[in-house]
């Protein structure tokens, strides 16, 4: 395929396909494995990811790319095939998480800053050689209005880091996914989410412009606009769609390569229903699809539970969620399709 940044970005969001975010750090995947009673070792992590990447029905029809963690991009399947080659053989593009995680922001209790810029140029060159053609950097913006979180300093520092990361990626021939995640964990209502996300995206695009990032060769990975989990409210798909699109029209340039949402702790079906509602009110200036971690993997993880005998059932569970999200990316999903399965 073409190596031009804008072509790679376009392929990542084309045809109702989306991204599988399989880039959980070793700490995060351990938490997921704890839930299903599987010990987290290099081999169990490999077996799990190999099961997903070999789910050819899901991978070939619905998945445009896979975000990997550093360990996984170096791993081979049980038969010795590099996992990257299995992904490529399915037609999907390998990608890599390159940030080093969100750390407490000094002097701003409750705020975080994502680290990982030191040595990034050299790491990107290595990941390119290993086959990565896109990368991901996640900034984390929590909301706790009573405590003054997030601060303008946190939003500004994270936007600046995302812009420096994005420019380095493009220099290396790698498409940056810029992910400024406004968390849905808080007790805030949907309008607070809207306001904080607006400040975050406005600052992000100011910084990307100042860093001379070519917008056509970037993918935005945003949160949807919805009420916080601790608010006790669940925003309806229509409200999520209306507010998310209103915000993006105000803040996100039409020039970017595309938008691929994170699921962020929504239930599997909410993540699908909301993406569908967003696309059903189109057409929009950008292609909007999914880059889900939990909302694609929760069902197959449960079905797999670490047993080789469950591989086919787990692959079918993955294919189902991927199919539902594919339809949502096209605005063609219906709740009845979930019951049918
Ligand atoms: P979730 O879809 O589970 O939020 O994960 C996506 C992701 O890559 C977060 O960085």
Coordinates of C-alpha atoms and ligand atoms in Angstrom, one line a residue:
X1 CA 0.0 0.0 0.0
X2 CA 1.0 3.7 -0.4
X3 CA 3.4 5.0 2.2
X4 CA 2.1 8.6 2.0
X5 CA 0.9 9.7 5.4
X6 CA -2.5 10.9 4.1
X7 CA -3.1 7.6 2.3
X8 CA -2.3 5.6 5.4
X9 CA -4.6 7.8 7.5
X10 CA -7.4 7.5 4.9
X11 CA -7.0 3.7 4.9
X12 CA -7.3 3.6 8.7
X13 CA -10.9 4.9 8.6
X14 CA -12.0 3.6 5.2
X15 CA -15.0 1.4 4.3
X16 CA -16.6 1.3 7.8
X17 CA -13.5 -0.4 9.2
X18 CA -12.0 0.7 12.5
X19 CA -9.0 0.1 14.8
X20 CA -8.5 -2.6 17.4
X21 CA -6.8 -1.0 20.4
X22 CA -4.8 -3.9 21.7
X23 CA -2.1 -1.7 23.2
X24 CA -2.8 -2.3 26.9
X25 CA 0.4 -2.0 28.9
X26 CA 1.5 -5.0 30.9
X27 CA -0.1 -3.5 34.0
X28 CA -3.5 -2.9 32.3
X29 CA -3.7 -6.3 30.6
X30 CA -3.0 -7.9 34.0
X31 CA -6.1 -6.1 35.3
X32 CA -8.1 -7.5 32.4
X33 CA -6.7 -11.0 32.9
X34 CA -7.4 -10.9 36.6
X35 CA -11.1 -10.5 35.8
X36 CA -11.1 -13.7 33.7
X37 CA -8.8 -15.6 36.1
X38 CA -5.9 -15.8 33.7
X39 CA -2.3 -15.4 34.9
X40 CA -0.6 -12.6 32.9
X41 CA 2.7 -13.9 31.5
X42 CA 4.5 -13.1 28.3
X43 CA 3.1 -16.4 26.8
X44 CA -0.5 -15.9 28.0
X45 CA -0.5 -12.3 26.6
X46 CA 0.9 -13.7 23.3
X47 CA -1.7 -16.4 23.2
X48 CA -4.5 -14.0 23.8
X49 CA -3.4 -11.5 21.2
X50 CA -2.6 -14.2 18.7
X51 CA -6.1 -15.5 19.1
X52 CA -7.5 -12.0 18.3
X53 CA -5.1 -11.3 15.3
X54 CA -5.9 -14.8 13.8
X55 CA -9.7 -14.1 14.0
X56 CA -9.7 -13.7 10.2
X57 CA -13.4 -13.0 9.8
X58 CA -13.2 -10.0 12.1
X59 CA -9.8 -8.8 11.0
X60 CA -10.3 -9.0 7.2
X61 CA -13.8 -7.5 7.1
X62 CA -13.9 -4.9 9.9
X63 CA -10.5 -4.0 11.2
X64 CA -8.2 -1.5 9.4
X65 CA -5.4 -1.5 11.9
X66 CA -4.2 -2.7 15.3
X67 CA -2.6 -0.7 18.0
X68 CA 0.2 -2.7 19.7
X69 CA 2.2 -2.4 22.8
X70 CA 6.0 -2.6 22.7
X71 CA 6.1 -6.2 24.0
X72 CA 3.6 -7.4 21.4
X73 CA 5.2 -5.7 18.3
X74 CA 8.3 -7.8 19.1
X75 CA 6.5 -11.1 19.8
X76 CA 6.1 -14.1 17.6
X77 CA 3.1 -16.4 17.4
X78 CA 3.3 -19.9 18.9
X79 CA 4.5 -21.2 15.4
X80 CA 7.2 -18.5 15.2
X81 CA 5.4 -16.1 12.8
X82 CA 5.9 -12.5 13.9
X83 CA 2.5 -11.2 15.2
X84 CA 3.0 -8.2 13.0
X85 CA 3.0 -10.5 9.9
X86 CA -0.3 -12.1 11.0
X87 CA -1.8 -8.6 11.2
X88 CA -0.4 -7.6 7.8
X89 CA -1.6 -10.8 6.2
X90 CA -5.2 -9.9 7.2
X91 CA -4.9 -6.6 5.4
X92 CA -4.7 -4.5 8.6
X93 CA -2.0 -2.0 9.4
X94 CA 0.2 -2.5 12.5
X95 CA 0.4 0.5 14.8
X96 CA 2.2 1.2 18.1
X97 CA 1.5 2.9 21.4
X98 CA 4.6 5.1 22.0
X99 CA 3.7 7.2 25.1
X100 CA 5.0 6.2 28.4
X101 CA 1.8 6.8 30.3
X102 CA 0.2 9.6 32.3
X103 CA 2.1 10.8 35.4
X104 CA 1.0 13.3 38.1
X105 CA 1.6 16.8 36.9
X106 CA 3.9 18.6 39.4
X107 CA 2.1 21.3 41.4
X108 CA -1.3 20.4 39.9
X109 CA -2.9 17.7 42.2
X110 CA -5.4 15.6 40.2
X111 CA -3.9 16.5 36.8
X112 CA -1.7 14.3 34.7
X113 CA 0.9 14.8 32.0
X114 CA 1.7 12.1 29.5
X115 CA 5.4 11.3 29.3
X116 CA 7.5 9.7 26.6
X117 CA 9.1 12.3 24.3
X118 CA 12.7 11.6 25.3
X119 CA 14.3 9.3 22.8
X120 CA 11.0 9.1 20.8
X121 CA 12.7 9.9 17.4
X122 CA 14.9 6.8 17.8
X123 CA 12.1 4.6 19.0
X124 CA 9.9 5.6 16.1
X125 CA 12.7 4.7 13.6
X126 CA 12.8 1.2 15.3
X127 CA 9.1 0.8 15.2
X128 CA 9.0 1.8 11.5
X129 CA 11.5 -1.0 10.8
X130 CA 9.3 -3.5 12.7
X131 CA 6.4 -2.5 10.4
X132 CA 4.4 0.1 12.3
X133 CA 2.8 2.7 10.0
X134 CA 0.9 4.6 12.7
X135 CA 1.3 5.4 16.4
X136 CA -0.7 6.4 19.3
X137 CA -0.2 8.9 22.2
X138 CA -2.9 9.2 24.9
X139 CA -3.3 12.4 26.9
X140 CA -5.6 12.0 29.9
X141 CA -7.8 14.8 31.1
X142 CA -9.8 14.0 34.2
X143 CA -12.7 16.2 35.3
X144 CA -13.3 17.2 39.0
X145 CA -14.8 20.7 38.8
X146 CA -14.8 21.3 42.6
X147 CA -11.1 20.7 42.7
X148 CA -10.3 22.8 39.6
X149 CA -9.4 19.8 37.5
X150 CA -8.4 20.0 34.7
X151 CA -6.3 23.1 35.0
X152 CA -5.5 25.2 31.9
X153 CA -1.8 24.2 32.5
X154 CA -2.7 20.5 32.2
X155 CA -4.7 21.0 29.0
X156 CA -1.9 23.2 27.5
X157 CA 1.0 20.9 28.5
X158 CA -0.7 17.8 27.2
X159 CA -1.7 19.5 23.9
X160 CA 2.0 20.6 23.5
X161 CA 3.3 17.1 24.1
X162 CA 0.8 15.7 21.6
X163 CA 2.0 18.2 19.0
X164 CA 5.7 17.4 19.6
X165 CA 4.9 13.6 19.3
X166 CA 2.8 14.1 16.1
X167 CA 5.6 16.1 14.4
X168 CA 8.1 13.4 15.3
X169 CA 5.8 10.7 13.9
X170 CA 5.4 12.4 10.6
X171 CA 9.1 12.9 10.3
X172 CA 9.5 9.1 10.7
X173 CA 6.8 8.3 8.1
X174 CA 4.3 7.3 10.7
X175 CA 0.7 8.6 11.1
X176 CA 0.1 9.9 14.6
X177 CA -3.1 9.1 16.3
X178 CA -3.6 12.1 18.6
X179 CA -5.7 11.0 21.6
X180 CA -6.7 13.7 24.1
X181 CA -9.0 11.6 26.3
X182 CA -11.4 13.5 28.5
X183 CA -12.3 10.8 31.0
X184 CA -15.9 9.8 31.6
X185 CA -15.1 8.6 35.1
X186 CA -16.3 11.8 37.0
X187 CA -19.6 13.0 38.4
X188 CA -20.0 15.8 35.8
X189 CA -22.9 16.3 33.5
X190 CA -22.8 16.2 29.7
X191 CA -22.4 20.0 29.4
X192 CA -19.3 20.0 31.5
X193 CA -17.9 17.2 29.3
X194 CA -18.7 19.4 26.3
X195 CA -16.9 22.5 27.8
X196 CA -13.8 20.6 28.9
X197 CA -13.6 18.7 25.6
X198 CA -14.0 22.1 23.7
X199 CA -11.1 23.6 25.6
X200 CA -9.0 20.5 25.0
X201 CA -9.6 20.2 21.3
X202 CA -9.2 24.0 20.7
X203 CA -5.8 23.9 22.4
X204 CA -4.8 20.7 20.6
X205 CA -5.4 22.1 17.1
X206 CA -3.6 25.4 18.0
X207 CA -0.5 23.3 19.1
X208 CA -0.6 21.0 16.1
X209 CA -0.7 24.0 13.8
X210 CA 2.2 25.7 15.6
X211 CA 4.2 22.4 15.4
X212 CA 3.7 22.3 11.6
X213 CA 1.9 19.0 11.8
X214 CA 0.2 18.1 8.4
X215 CA -3.4 17.5 9.5
X216 CA -4.2 15.3 6.5
X217 CA -1.7 12.8 7.9
X218 CA -3.2 12.6 11.4
X219 CA -6.1 10.7 13.0
X220 CA -8.0 12.2 16.0
X221 CA -9.0 9.7 18.7
X222 CA -11.4 11.6 20.9
X223 CA -13.9 10.8 23.6
X224 CA -17.6 11.2 22.8
X225 CA -19.5 13.9 24.6
X226 CA -21.5 12.3 27.4
X227 CA -22.3 12.5 31.1
X228 CA -19.7 11.2 33.6
X229 CA -20.3 7.7 35.0
X230 CA -20.7 8.9 38.6
X231 CA -23.4 11.5 37.6
X232 CA -25.9 8.7 37.7
X233 CA -27.1 9.7 34.2
X234 CA -26.7 7.8 30.9
X235 CA -26.8 10.2 27.9
X236 CA -29.0 9.0 25.1
X237 CA -27.4 8.2 21.7
X238 CA -29.3 11.1 20.2
X239 CA -27.9 13.5 22.7
X240 CA -24.4 12.1 22.5
X241 CA -24.5 12.4 18.7
X242 CA -25.9 15.9 18.6
X243 CA -23.4 17.3 21.2
X244 CA -20.4 15.4 19.8
X245 CA -20.9 16.6 16.3
X246 CA -21.7 20.2 17.4
X247 CA -18.4 20.3 19.3
X248 CA -16.4 18.8 16.4
X249 CA -17.8 21.3 13.9
X250 CA -16.6 24.1 16.2
X251 CA -13.1 22.7 16.9
X252 CA -11.9 20.0 14.6
X253 CA -10.6 20.9 11.1
X254 CA -12.2 19.2 8.1
X255 CA -8.7 18.5 6.8
X256 CA -7.7 15.8 9.2
X257 CA -7.4 12.2 8.0
X258 CA -10.3 11.0 10.1
X259 CA -11.7 10.4 13.6
X260 CA -11.6 7.1 15.5
X261 CA -13.3 7.2 18.9
X262 CA -12.1 5.5 22.1
X263 CA -14.8 3.6 24.1
X264 CA -13.6 4.9 27.4
X265 CA -15.6 2.7 29.7
X266 CA -18.9 2.7 27.9
X267 CA -20.7 -0.6 27.7
X268 CA -20.1 -2.6 24.5
X269 CA -23.6 -1.7 23.2
X270 CA -23.5 1.9 24.3
X271 CA -20.2 2.4 22.4
X272 CA -21.9 0.9 19.3
X273 CA -25.2 2.7 19.6
X274 CA -23.5 6.1 20.1
X275 CA -21.2 5.7 17.2
X276 CA -24.2 4.7 15.1
X277 CA -26.2 7.7 16.2
X278 CA -23.2 10.0 15.3
X279 CA -23.0 8.6 11.8
X280 CA -26.7 8.4 11.3
X281 CA -27.0 12.2 11.5
X282 CA -24.3 12.7 8.7
X283 CA -22.9 13.4 6.3
X284 CA -20.1 15.0 8.2
X285 CA -16.8 16.6 7.0
X286 CA -14.8 13.7 8.5
X287 CA -15.1 9.9 8.5
X288 CA -15.9 8.8 12.0
X289 CA -15.2 5.2 13.1
X290 CA -14.0 3.3 16.2
X291 CA -10.7 2.6 17.8
X292 CA -12.0 0.6 20.7
X293 CA -10.1 -1.3 23.3
X294 CA -12.5 -2.5 26.0
X295 CA -15.7 -2.3 23.8
X296 CA -14.1 -4.7 21.3
X297 CA -12.3 -7.0 23.7
X298 CA -14.5 -7.5 26.8
X299 CA -16.7 -10.1 25.1
X300 CA -13.8 -12.1 23.5
X301 CA -11.8 -12.0 26.8
X302 CA -14.7 -13.5 28.7
X303 CA -15.3 -16.1 26.1
X304 CA -11.6 -17.1 25.9
X305 CA -10.8 -17.2 29.6
X306 CA -7.3 -18.5 28.9
X307 CA -8.5 -21.9 27.4
X308 CA -7.4 -23.1 24.0
X309 CA -10.7 -24.9 23.6
X310 CA -12.5 -21.5 23.7
X311 CA -10.5 -19.9 20.9
X312 CA -13.2 -20.3 18.2
X313 CA -15.9 -18.9 20.6
X314 CA -13.7 -16.0 21.5
X315 CA -13.0 -15.2 17.9
X316 CA -16.7 -15.3 17.1
X317 CA -17.4 -12.9 20.0
X318 CA -14.7 -10.5 18.6
X319 CA -16.2 -10.8 15.1
X320 CA -19.6 -10.0 16.4
X321 CA -18.5 -6.8 18.1
X322 CA -16.3 -5.8 15.2
X323 CA -19.3 -6.4 12.8
X324 CA -21.7 -4.3 15.0
X325 CA -19.1 -1.4 15.2
X326 CA -18.5 -1.7 11.4
X327 CA -22.3 -1.2 10.9
X328 CA -22.2 1.7 13.4
X329 CA -19.4 3.4 11.5
X330 CA -21.7 3.3 8.4
X331 CA -24.8 4.4 10.4
X332 CA -26.4 1.1 9.6
X333 CA -26.6 -0.6 13.0
X334 CA -29.9 -1.7 14.7
X335 CA -30.4 -2.9 18.3
X336 CA -32.2 -5.9 16.9
X337 CA -29.0 -7.1 15.4
X338 CA -27.6 -7.6 18.9
X339 CA -30.5 -9.9 19.9
X340 CA -30.2 -11.8 16.7
X341 CA -26.7 -12.9 17.6
Ligands
LIG1 P1 -10.9 2.0 25.3 O1 -11.7 1.9 24.0 O2 -11.0 0.9 26.2 O3 -11.1 3.4 25.9 O4 -9.4 2.0 24.8 C1 -9.0 2.7 23.7 C2 -7.7 3.2 23.9 O5 -6.8 3.0 23.1 C3 -7.4 4.1 25.0 O6 -6.2 4.7 24.9

